[in-house]
Amino acid sequence: MKKYNVAICGATGAVGETMLKVLQERNFPVEKLKLLASYRSTGKKYKFLNKDIMVEELTKDSFKETEIALFSIEAELSKEFAPIAVENGAIVIDNSSAFRMDKDVPLVVPEVNPQNVLWHNGIISNPNCSTIVMVVAINPIHKISKIKRIVTSTYQAVSGTGREAIEELKKQSRAVLDCEKVISEVYPVQIAFNTLPHIEDFFNNGYTKEEMKMVFETHKIIGDDSIKITATAVRVPVFTSHSLSVNLELESKLTGEDVREILSKAPGVIVMDDPGNLIYPTVLNSSGNDLVYVGRIREDNSIENGINLWVVSDQLRKGAATNAIQIAELLMEKGLI
Amino acid sequence: MKKYNVAICGATGAVGETMLKVLQERNFPVEKLKLLASYRSTGKKYKFLNKDIMVEELTKDSFKETEIALFSIEAELSKEFAPIAVENGAIVIDNSSAFRMDKDVPLVVPEVNPQNVLWHNGIISNPNCSTIVMVVAINPIHKISKIKRIVTSTYQAVSGTGREAIEELKKQSRAVLDCEKVISEVYPVQIAFNTLPHIEDFFNNGYTKEEMKMVFETHKIIGDDSIKITATAVRVPVFTSHSLSVNLELESKLTGEDVREILSKAPGVIVMDDPGNLIYPTVLNSSGNDLVYVGRIREDNSIENGINLWVVSDQLRKGAATNAIQIAELLMEKGLI
């Protein structure tokens, strides 16, 4: 079996470290692994298959022998370095928003639109975390009964912001419990024991970037921009895993039982839905796992053909690292690398 | 000014203690205050207007001279003791679900349906906390442009469950931060750093009691059961104040600016909506206050005449204690006691 020279760009971030973990867990055929990060992280060491790998500085010379470059860095840096990696012959799988809405760049969730890896020009975008989680759960339903409208409200974990946000939640939680002063550095408002209806910058229409990503990226991934979507994205004091309350209006009637059956056969989905026996997904079920958990499946009689879902998934894994590595696996399977 | 003999039934609970606080803050004209609770809480002392009041055991003889009885006890106990209080000549304002859907019992939010106190038969019900918070925010909109449909997802605080849940969240949070074993006694699953899509028991239709209360109680309070409503109720690791993501479909078009104007003049509502300047409500704004905070007001273009709102309010106060005492004030204003 061919092995590949892989680089992780942004290796010391929350997603980058998860990429390192997932590559090992999934026995990805790595020939040589490069860990790249900004200058201040160079020298840091990580274990990979029991060998120490030193983090190197990301420069324009980083990609000389790289075949697969997994990027999880700021969008501005992706814009700078992804073309360089491609020039060096690598395929870039980019977790930033830099290229997601670019017509020449596929935006791929392997369970939903695997065919789109076929037409890449060197860069494939990894979608927004909340969007990945949602589309894995709803696309199987959409294939049976077209989704007309989605109303979603999210409950998002701080690790989506990065490692410093995890530390902030820990520190602030302790401060609140100890009745000490709470200091907010990462978020504009205290996140510990609070809800924060603000994820990424605001547009003039009053929506955040995060909320609009759930609209535009869902359209691009599912390949159907007739689906009407509205989102409210909220940060909650949770370390890892995003939860989503998803309300669907379908074109034709599906019962709750129909949806349970469809989703129980769907790739990447696990149905946990027996509330009478206290079986419904929470963050604790999904964190550290690669699947999208769906429960609280209910017919919504406030509208014709309505369905409510509760969807939970580890956004560092399926919502980021795992999805990126699944894209690489798909490229291998299809003989594209 | 006439003063009243008031009893708080369930005085040692999270809502009962808030009732005691709110009575003082609002200078409610109390002649004599009785604090009633179960046998195991008797002897506990509370300060009221600088005097110590001893908690007495709730018995059928508790209401001899009571004129206003504020009940915040289990529904089963309300069913037992409210009629006794009424027989003794008291008006009962009951915070449990015992009588809420009873045709002979008004369900009142003073900002929304004050006229309904007129026809009580001794008992007036205080609505469910999430429902109060929602109707205060949406009724002013409904009066201008009829609401056709509501899709809401809640982010509910643990103090809604009671004091023992506050302690559980504190203990579990410390255990997680200290990497110690987490013990769940109040909730079926860990609540610290988790989201729990389960508030109250499940019905056969897959919805919880809490979710169905938001449907039926909203209909009764607003007096319009043609409003279509679907709710997903979720517990989050927050001590006090419920947050709600509310999506509205209106009969006729209102812009975001229209809604801001309507709500800025609405009783009991405060608009906090300038997201570009980081102004939006969070739990920290509302906790300890009596108003319903609304922000993130946005037109929802996924449907004709759609509006999204983010609503936050202290559910122990406006969602329970304050609303009950406002009902008592209304009875005084209208000369009904």
XYZ file of C-alpha atoms in Angstrom:
674
model
C 0.000 0.000 0.000
C 1.332 3.395 -0.939
C 2.190 5.703 1.931
C 2.043 9.475 1.797
C 4.073 12.414 2.975
C 1.630 14.359 5.104
C 1.957 17.809 6.620
C -0.273 19.239 9.343
C -0.267 23.014 9.164
C -1.311 24.484 12.487
C -0.279 21.308 14.282
C -0.333 22.832 17.761
C -3.924 24.097 17.612
C -6.938 22.251 19.002
C -7.875 20.933 15.533
C -4.261 20.295 14.499
C -3.625 18.124 17.543
C -6.855 16.244 16.856
C -5.675 15.661 13.263
C -2.506 14.041 14.630
C -4.591 11.800 16.881
C -7.074 10.839 14.150
C -4.338 10.013 11.613
C -3.020 7.441 14.068
C -6.398 6.071 15.120
C -7.435 5.525 11.522
C -4.060 4.034 10.543
C -3.699 6.559 7.778
C -0.784 5.422 5.564
C 1.757 8.085 6.509
C 5.244 7.847 5.051
C 6.615 11.023 6.578
C 4.791 13.455 8.825
C 5.612 17.131 9.069
C 4.165 19.250 11.855
C 4.076 22.919 10.940
C 3.134 25.914 13.034
C 4.091 29.509 13.633
C 7.579 30.381 14.805
C 6.610 30.546 18.477
C 5.577 26.870 18.536
C 8.656 25.487 16.826
C 10.616 22.988 18.866
C 7.500 21.591 20.527
C 7.450 17.797 20.242
C 4.597 15.386 19.573
C 4.542 11.583 19.551
C 3.416 9.995 16.311
C 3.470 6.188 16.130
C 5.842 6.249 19.078
C 8.325 8.572 17.414
C 8.936 12.161 18.467
C 8.216 14.721 15.816
C 9.450 18.267 16.255
C 7.217 21.137 15.183
C 8.796 23.175 12.387
C 8.082 26.718 11.376
C 5.620 27.114 8.514
C 7.432 28.831 5.639
C 7.109 28.856 1.874
C 9.724 26.097 1.779
C 7.738 23.773 4.044
C 6.040 21.758 1.319
C 8.915 20.449 -0.836
C 7.983 16.754 -0.557
C 4.448 17.035 0.832
C 1.682 15.065 -0.894
C -1.190 15.803 1.481
C -1.308 19.046 3.447
C -3.915 19.275 6.193
C -4.395 22.964 6.964
C -5.940 24.264 10.157
C -4.701 27.830 10.354
C -6.197 31.317 10.060
C -7.976 31.985 6.754
C -5.457 34.703 5.870
C -2.573 32.280 6.319
C -4.382 29.607 4.320
C -4.729 32.084 1.462
C -0.996 32.687 1.604
C 0.298 29.149 2.042
C -2.233 26.847 0.332
C -1.249 27.984 -3.204
C 2.425 27.431 -2.306
C 1.676 23.891 -1.120
C -0.252 23.222 -4.334
C 2.617 24.584 -6.448
C 4.837 22.075 -4.656
C 2.527 19.267 -5.759
C 0.542 18.782 -2.573
C -3.203 18.466 -2.271
C -4.407 20.866 0.405
C -7.379 20.032 2.623
C -8.119 23.356 4.233
C -10.138 23.752 7.411
C -10.375 27.542 7.230
C -13.107 29.578 5.572
C -10.601 30.924 3.000
C -11.738 28.929 -0.028
C -15.029 27.372 1.043
C -17.282 29.482 -1.142
C -14.766 29.600 -4.042
C -16.379 28.103 -7.175
C -13.180 26.291 -8.072
C -12.848 24.635 -4.690
C -14.995 21.681 -3.628
C -16.478 21.811 -0.128
C -16.741 18.219 0.962
C -18.390 16.100 3.617
C -17.612 12.523 2.569
C -20.986 11.155 3.747
C -22.825 13.799 1.712
C -20.984 14.836 -1.449
C -18.003 12.502 -1.963
C -18.254 12.954 -5.749
C -17.033 16.531 -5.377
C -13.463 15.525 -4.589
C -13.171 14.558 -8.265
C -12.970 18.107 -9.598
C -10.539 19.754 -7.208
C -7.697 21.965 -8.423
C -5.333 21.201 -5.598
C -7.423 22.604 -2.760
C -10.417 20.971 -1.083
C -12.209 22.865 1.653
C -13.362 21.352 4.911
C -16.666 22.964 5.925
C -17.579 24.877 9.045
C -17.975 22.599 12.059
C -21.664 23.236 12.798
C -22.470 22.840 9.128
C -20.733 19.457 8.868
C -22.596 18.187 11.910
C -25.936 19.366 10.538
C -25.584 18.134 6.960
C -24.530 14.622 7.981
C -27.791 14.388 9.943
C -30.154 16.016 7.455
C -28.889 14.926 4.035
C -30.193 11.348 4.371
C -33.631 12.817 5.123
C -33.346 15.297 2.242
C -32.657 12.420 -0.162
C -35.983 10.802 0.758
C -38.109 13.915 1.258
C -36.732 17.234 0.053
C -36.068 19.721 2.848
C -37.902 22.977 2.200
C -36.784 24.922 5.265
C -34.434 24.572 8.237
C -34.639 26.551 11.491
C -31.629 25.730 13.647
C -30.290 26.960 16.970
C -26.843 25.846 18.038
C -25.227 25.084 21.393
C -21.524 25.350 20.537
C -18.476 24.293 22.518
C -15.591 26.611 23.342
C -12.988 24.360 21.733
C -14.385 25.634 18.422
C -12.631 28.882 19.280
C -9.367 27.190 20.149
C -7.258 26.035 23.031
C -7.166 29.453 24.708
C -10.959 29.361 24.963
C -10.819 25.994 26.713
C -8.443 27.542 29.241
C -10.713 30.574 29.617
C -13.737 28.394 30.371
C -11.734 26.436 32.945
C -10.320 29.531 34.631
C -13.600 31.412 34.646
C -15.526 28.400 35.959
C -13.121 28.108 38.874
C -13.322 31.841 39.508
C -17.135 31.731 39.635
C -17.129 28.687 41.945
C -14.590 30.406 44.217
C -16.445 33.759 44.095
C -13.415 35.398 42.567
C -13.179 38.018 39.836
C -13.843 36.649 36.358
C -11.547 37.850 33.597
C -12.622 37.613 29.943
C -9.830 37.676 27.396
C -10.922 35.354 24.605
C -14.653 36.166 24.579
C -16.125 39.659 24.941
C -18.319 38.415 27.801
C -17.870 35.737 30.456
C -18.587 32.297 28.989
C -18.567 30.286 32.240
C -22.155 29.546 33.341
C -23.414 31.857 30.600
C -24.863 31.692 27.074
C -23.297 33.866 24.410
C -25.326 34.523 21.229
C -22.271 35.629 19.319
C -19.982 33.377 17.264
C -17.662 35.185 14.855
C -18.249 38.688 13.496
C -21.601 40.271 12.760
C -22.770 41.153 9.260
C -24.932 44.210 8.590
C -28.014 41.985 8.357
C -27.608 41.181 12.063
C -26.481 37.604 11.473
C -23.040 36.345 12.415
C -20.587 34.817 9.967
C -21.155 31.484 11.694
C -24.896 31.711 11.091
C -24.480 32.621 7.423
C -21.936 29.822 6.909
C -24.657 27.392 7.939
C -26.791 28.789 5.133
C -24.286 29.102 2.281
C -22.120 26.075 3.051
C -25.149 23.805 3.464
C -26.363 24.917 0.034
C -22.979 24.190 -1.549
C -22.432 20.810 0.142
C -25.928 19.449 -0.501
C -25.907 21.114 -3.935
C -29.346 22.645 -3.504
C -29.691 26.315 -2.757
C -33.469 26.170 -2.784
C -33.368 24.958 0.830
C -34.398 27.880 3.033
C -32.236 28.111 6.154
C -32.128 30.342 9.207
C -29.681 29.861 12.084
C -29.015 31.259 15.539
C -25.517 30.336 16.708
C -24.860 30.355 20.434
C -21.772 29.538 22.474
C -22.444 27.568 25.646
C -20.099 26.584 28.486
C -19.186 23.191 27.073
C -15.626 22.100 26.244
C -16.120 19.888 23.183
C -19.009 18.874 20.915
C -21.590 21.087 19.324
C -25.296 20.409 19.863
C -27.936 21.578 17.397
C -31.678 21.903 17.666
C -32.851 21.403 14.079
C -36.382 22.002 12.836
C -37.138 20.747 9.325
C -40.006 21.391 6.967
C -40.133 18.582 4.415
C -41.784 18.378 1.033
C -43.617 15.153 1.840
C -44.634 13.510 5.070
C -42.172 11.407 7.046
C -43.111 10.043 10.445
C -40.702 10.066 13.355
C -40.335 6.327 12.820
C -39.476 6.893 9.125
C -36.754 9.385 10.103
C -35.346 7.031 12.740
C -35.165 4.282 10.135
C -33.558 6.519 7.497
C -30.968 7.818 9.945
C -30.197 4.437 11.464
C -28.966 3.346 8.014
C -27.212 6.631 7.221
C -23.412 6.807 6.979
C -21.703 8.496 9.903
C -24.891 8.780 11.940
C -25.876 7.046 15.140
C -29.464 7.271 16.329
C -29.862 7.562 20.124
C -33.557 8.023 20.514
C -35.437 6.304 23.257
C -36.211 9.189 25.595
C -38.513 7.123 27.819
C -35.399 5.149 28.741
C -33.334 8.346 29.018
C -31.632 7.686 25.692
C -30.832 10.887 23.831
C -27.469 12.261 22.783
C -25.518 14.704 24.916
C -22.059 16.147 24.596
C -20.745 13.347 26.819
C -21.743 10.688 24.280
C -20.128 12.317 21.307
C -16.941 13.842 22.660
C -13.953 11.833 21.485
C -16.035 10.003 18.870
C -16.344 10.478 15.131
C -20.057 10.018 14.595
C -22.974 12.417 14.431
C -25.488 11.540 17.152
C -29.183 12.177 16.520
C -32.046 11.927 18.986
C -35.271 13.611 20.112
C -36.712 12.809 16.663
C -40.274 14.149 16.719
C -42.943 15.040 14.238
C -43.610 18.764 14.437
C -47.314 19.357 14.015
C -46.938 23.127 13.962
C -46.431 22.755 10.214
C -47.191 20.220 7.511
C -44.392 17.653 7.267
C -42.377 19.079 10.154
C -39.634 17.197 12.002
C -37.530 18.170 15.026
C -34.083 16.708 15.654
C -31.432 17.063 18.359
C -27.981 16.578 16.825
C -24.684 16.326 18.719
C -21.174 15.726 17.443
C -17.558 16.320 18.412
C -16.795 19.380 16.338
C -13.010 18.978 16.665
C -13.330 15.486 15.162
C -16.228 15.020 12.720
C -16.665 18.798 12.564
C -13.011 19.351 11.600
C -10.099 16.883 11.903
C -11.871 13.623 11.108
C -13.742 15.125 8.166
C -10.448 16.407 6.707
C -8.802 13.007 7.048
C -11.868 11.281 5.592
C -11.434 13.553 2.568
C -7.828 12.367 2.251
C -8.999 8.750 2.513
C -11.556 9.425 -0.199
C -8.821 10.778 -2.480
C -6.879 7.566 -1.915
C -9.898 5.346 -2.528
C -10.627 7.129 -5.784
C -6.978 6.881 -6.847
C -6.615 10.657 -6.952
C -3.385 10.698 -4.970
C -52.897 51.920 52.370
C -54.272 48.530 53.217
C -51.737 45.860 54.114
C -52.221 42.138 53.593
C -51.536 38.932 55.404
C -49.331 37.015 53.001
C -48.169 33.403 53.115
C -45.377 31.922 51.047
C -45.906 28.203 50.639
C -42.640 26.501 49.778
C -40.671 29.355 51.304
C -37.354 27.509 51.463
C -37.225 26.607 47.759
C -35.356 28.581 45.103
C -38.566 30.308 43.963
C -39.929 30.721 47.508
C -36.787 32.501 48.655
C -36.953 34.731 45.594
C -40.577 35.562 46.460
C -39.427 36.736 49.900
C -36.766 38.915 48.283
C -39.109 40.365 45.652
C -41.850 41.188 48.194
C -39.330 43.380 50.020
C -37.804 44.941 46.920
C -41.205 45.962 45.587
C -42.405 47.210 48.993
C -45.393 44.955 48.793
C -47.800 46.040 51.566
C -47.392 43.063 53.898
C -49.190 43.135 57.251
C -48.121 39.706 58.433
C -45.926 37.228 56.584
C -46.108 33.481 57.067
C -43.377 31.243 55.696
C -44.589 27.719 55.127
C -42.703 24.621 54.096
C -42.555 20.905 54.744
C -41.835 19.609 58.218
C -38.116 19.142 57.592
C -37.607 22.887 56.942
C -39.510 24.141 59.972
C -37.485 26.239 62.365
C -35.354 27.719 59.588
C -35.287 31.532 59.912
C -35.417 34.247 57.265
C -35.085 38.019 57.591
C -38.038 40.019 56.326
C -37.895 43.794 56.767
C -35.232 43.232 59.409
C -37.337 40.864 61.466
C -36.694 37.167 61.791
C -39.467 34.954 60.546
C -39.482 31.294 61.440
C -40.572 28.739 58.832
C -43.698 26.877 59.922
C -44.965 23.534 58.764
C -47.539 23.661 55.993
C -50.754 22.085 57.325
C -54.443 22.468 56.641
C -54.572 24.971 59.487
C -51.917 27.244 58.001
C -54.238 29.674 56.232
C -56.575 30.908 59.004
C -55.850 34.624 58.474
C -54.118 34.527 55.109
C -55.349 36.933 52.396
C -52.743 36.208 49.708
C -51.075 32.806 49.459
C -48.086 32.543 47.137
C -47.619 28.856 46.357
C -44.403 27.375 45.020
C -44.664 23.705 45.889
C -45.113 20.428 44.031
C -48.254 20.264 41.868
C -49.640 17.427 43.996
C -49.302 19.516 47.153
C -50.839 22.543 45.433
C -53.833 20.395 44.552
C -54.161 19.440 48.201
C -53.571 22.806 49.887
C -54.774 25.473 47.441
C -58.479 24.622 47.948
C -57.936 24.738 51.720
C -56.362 28.199 51.457
C -59.278 29.358 49.307
C -61.803 27.958 51.805
C -60.046 30.054 54.429
C -60.620 33.150 52.311
C -57.195 33.503 50.722
C -56.478 34.135 47.073
C -53.914 31.601 45.901
C -51.316 32.474 43.267
C -49.944 29.082 42.361
C -46.615 28.539 40.642
C -47.104 24.823 39.986
C -48.640 23.231 36.920
C -51.589 21.931 39.007
C -54.282 24.323 37.791
C -52.725 26.049 34.799
C -54.845 24.393 32.130
C -57.991 24.348 34.316
C -60.765 26.293 32.549
C -61.854 27.877 35.811
C -58.386 29.146 36.660
C -56.835 32.151 34.930
C -53.214 31.810 33.800
C -51.780 35.275 34.016
C -48.768 37.260 32.863
C -49.589 40.845 33.897
C -47.927 42.391 30.827
C -49.961 40.136 28.522
C -53.404 39.265 29.919
C -54.026 41.371 33.065
C -57.780 41.321 32.386
C -57.855 37.620 33.260
C -57.397 38.232 36.974
C -60.967 39.522 36.981
C -62.638 36.121 36.708
C -60.687 34.031 39.189
C -62.405 31.711 41.669
C -59.777 31.966 44.359
C -56.870 30.471 42.431
C -54.744 32.191 39.794
C -52.001 30.202 38.102
C -48.515 31.481 37.452
C -47.314 30.068 34.107
C -44.294 27.939 33.324
C -41.059 29.932 33.477
C -39.970 29.573 29.824
C -43.480 30.405 28.696
C -43.623 33.625 30.735
C -40.294 34.745 29.336
C -41.383 34.016 25.774
C -44.858 35.563 25.871
C -43.634 38.847 27.385
C -41.306 39.178 24.396
C -43.657 38.029 21.634
C -47.086 39.339 22.655
C -46.288 42.977 21.757
C -45.290 41.760 18.278
C -48.405 39.567 18.017
C -50.589 42.600 18.750
C -49.172 44.414 15.711
C -48.729 41.474 13.350
C -50.356 38.193 14.248
C -47.901 35.374 14.936
C -48.628 32.377 12.710
C -45.915 30.043 13.940
C -43.191 29.866 16.607
C -40.135 27.595 16.526
C -38.258 27.919 19.796
C -35.221 26.244 21.340
C -34.434 26.934 24.971
C -31.233 27.188 26.987
C -32.500 26.669 30.534
C -30.780 27.238 33.858
C -30.499 24.593 36.557
C -32.177 26.763 39.211
C -35.390 25.970 37.338
C -35.039 22.485 38.838
C -34.394 23.791 42.331
C -31.671 24.446 44.829
C -30.331 20.894 44.759
C -29.653 21.302 41.040
C -27.618 24.449 41.681
C -25.524 22.439 44.129
C -25.181 19.594 41.623
C -23.911 21.953 38.918
C -21.391 23.455 41.352
C -20.165 20.093 42.618
C -19.967 18.525 39.177
C -18.180 21.545 37.711
C -15.520 21.325 40.406
C -15.211 17.576 39.897
C -14.668 18.015 36.146
C -12.096 20.795 36.688
C -10.284 18.645 39.259
C -10.503 15.505 37.058
C -12.497 13.764 39.744
C -15.463 11.430 39.454
C -18.699 13.185 38.582
C -21.810 12.072 40.449
C -25.285 12.771 39.044
C -28.115 12.705 41.548
C -30.547 15.396 40.424
C -30.248 14.932 36.653
C -30.034 11.571 34.883
C -26.865 12.708 33.113
C -24.027 15.044 34.095
C -25.100 18.674 33.586
C -21.703 20.330 34.139
C -20.160 21.271 30.778
C -22.933 19.374 29.009
C -26.238 20.041 27.236
C -29.259 18.007 28.302
C -32.246 17.864 25.895
C -34.569 16.685 28.627
C -36.651 18.919 30.918
C -39.454 17.150 32.791
C -41.054 13.896 31.713
C -41.561 12.693 28.157
C -44.964 12.273 26.559
C -45.664 9.527 24.055
C -45.373 12.026 21.201
C -41.667 12.417 22.040
C -42.056 15.909 23.469
C -41.386 16.753 27.097
C -43.952 18.289 29.435
C -41.869 21.470 29.392
C -42.081 21.636 25.597
C -45.842 21.076 25.548
C -46.371 23.673 28.292
C -44.827 26.219 25.958
C -47.497 25.310 23.412
C -50.631 25.064 25.581
C -49.822 27.785 28.106
C -48.886 30.270 25.383
C -52.250 29.622 23.727
C -54.111 30.193 26.987
C -52.197 33.325 28.045
C -52.320 35.041 24.659
C -55.848 33.741 24.171
C -55.208 32.513 20.656
C -54.767 28.832 20.014
C -54.365 29.322 16.284
C -50.682 30.142 16.877
C -48.644 27.134 15.790
C -45.814 26.377 18.214
C -43.011 23.841 18.389
C -40.388 23.810 21.144
C -37.171 22.019 22.018
C -36.315 22.496 25.692
C -32.689 22.033 26.709
C -30.954 22.343 30.059
C -27.548 24.044 29.911
C -24.909 24.512 32.615
C -26.096 27.937 33.724
C -27.213 28.778 37.271
C -29.978 31.324 36.708
C -31.819 32.822 33.717
C -33.313 31.031 30.779
C -32.315 31.986 27.233
C -34.574 31.306 24.250
C -33.920 31.311 20.545
C -37.292 32.270 19.081
C -38.197 32.123 15.397
C -41.469 33.789 14.422
C -43.545 33.651 11.275
C -45.807 36.718 11.192
C -48.957 37.416 9.225
C -47.667 40.691 7.834
C -44.208 42.074 7.304
C -42.321 43.735 10.163
C -38.729 44.825 9.706
C -36.105 44.293 12.379
C -36.346 48.008 13.083
C -40.144 47.745 13.505
C -39.710 44.938 16.029
C -37.042 46.872 17.934
C -39.392 49.843 18.138
C -42.380 47.759 19.230
C -40.368 45.979 21.911
C -38.643 49.105 23.179
C -42.082 50.429 24.153
C -43.362 47.093 25.467
C -44.023 46.606 29.192
C -41.477 44.475 31.001
C -39.140 44.261 28.013
C -35.703 45.756 27.553
C -34.152 45.731 24.090
C -30.380 45.092 24.055
C -29.634 44.942 20.386
C -26.548 46.547 18.977
C -24.416 43.520 18.145
C -21.769 45.549 16.295
C -21.024 47.130 19.682
C -21.280 43.744 21.421
C -24.675 44.578 22.847
C -26.921 41.531 23.126
C -28.441 39.948 26.205
C -26.773 37.136 28.092
C -27.594 35.423 31.354
C -25.291 37.851 33.157
C -27.452 40.836 32.188
C -30.717 39.376 33.314
C -29.865 37.422 36.456
C -31.163 39.280 39.493
C -33.362 41.552 37.356
C -37.073 41.491 36.631
C -37.155 42.336 32.938
C -37.212 40.244 29.791
C -34.159 41.071 27.670
C -34.436 40.828 23.881
C -31.672 41.098 21.328
C -30.349 39.588 18.082
C -33.531 40.875 16.400
C -33.218 39.869 12.739
C -35.454 39.468 9.766
C -35.525 35.835 8.736
C -35.571 35.623 4.975
C -36.016 31.862 4.947
C -39.742 32.575 5.117
C -42.113 35.425 4.338
C -42.434 37.740 7.359
C -39.919 35.854 9.494
C -38.231 37.270 12.593
C -35.548 35.807 14.862
C -35.171 36.876 18.493
C -32.823 36.027 21.359
C -34.682 36.341 24.662
C -33.146 36.093 28.143
C -34.731 36.497 31.551
C -34.235 35.477 35.165
C -36.666 32.593 35.400
C -36.713 32.604 39.220
C -37.851 36.242 39.107
C -39.899 37.223 36.043
C -40.328 33.531 35.205
C -41.757 32.754 38.657
C -41.562 34.901 41.826
C -41.854 38.379 40.321
C -44.690 37.349 38.027
C -46.619 35.929 41.004
C -46.162 39.112 43.013
C -47.098 41.242 40.003
C -50.352 39.265 39.894
C -50.959 40.139 43.554
C -50.238 43.814 42.783
C -52.703 43.658 39.918
C -55.377 42.279 42.256
C -54.742 45.252 44.566
C -54.820 47.781 41.728
C -58.118 46.402 40.505
C -59.541 46.421 44.028
C -60.030 42.663 43.985
C -58.442 42.133 47.389
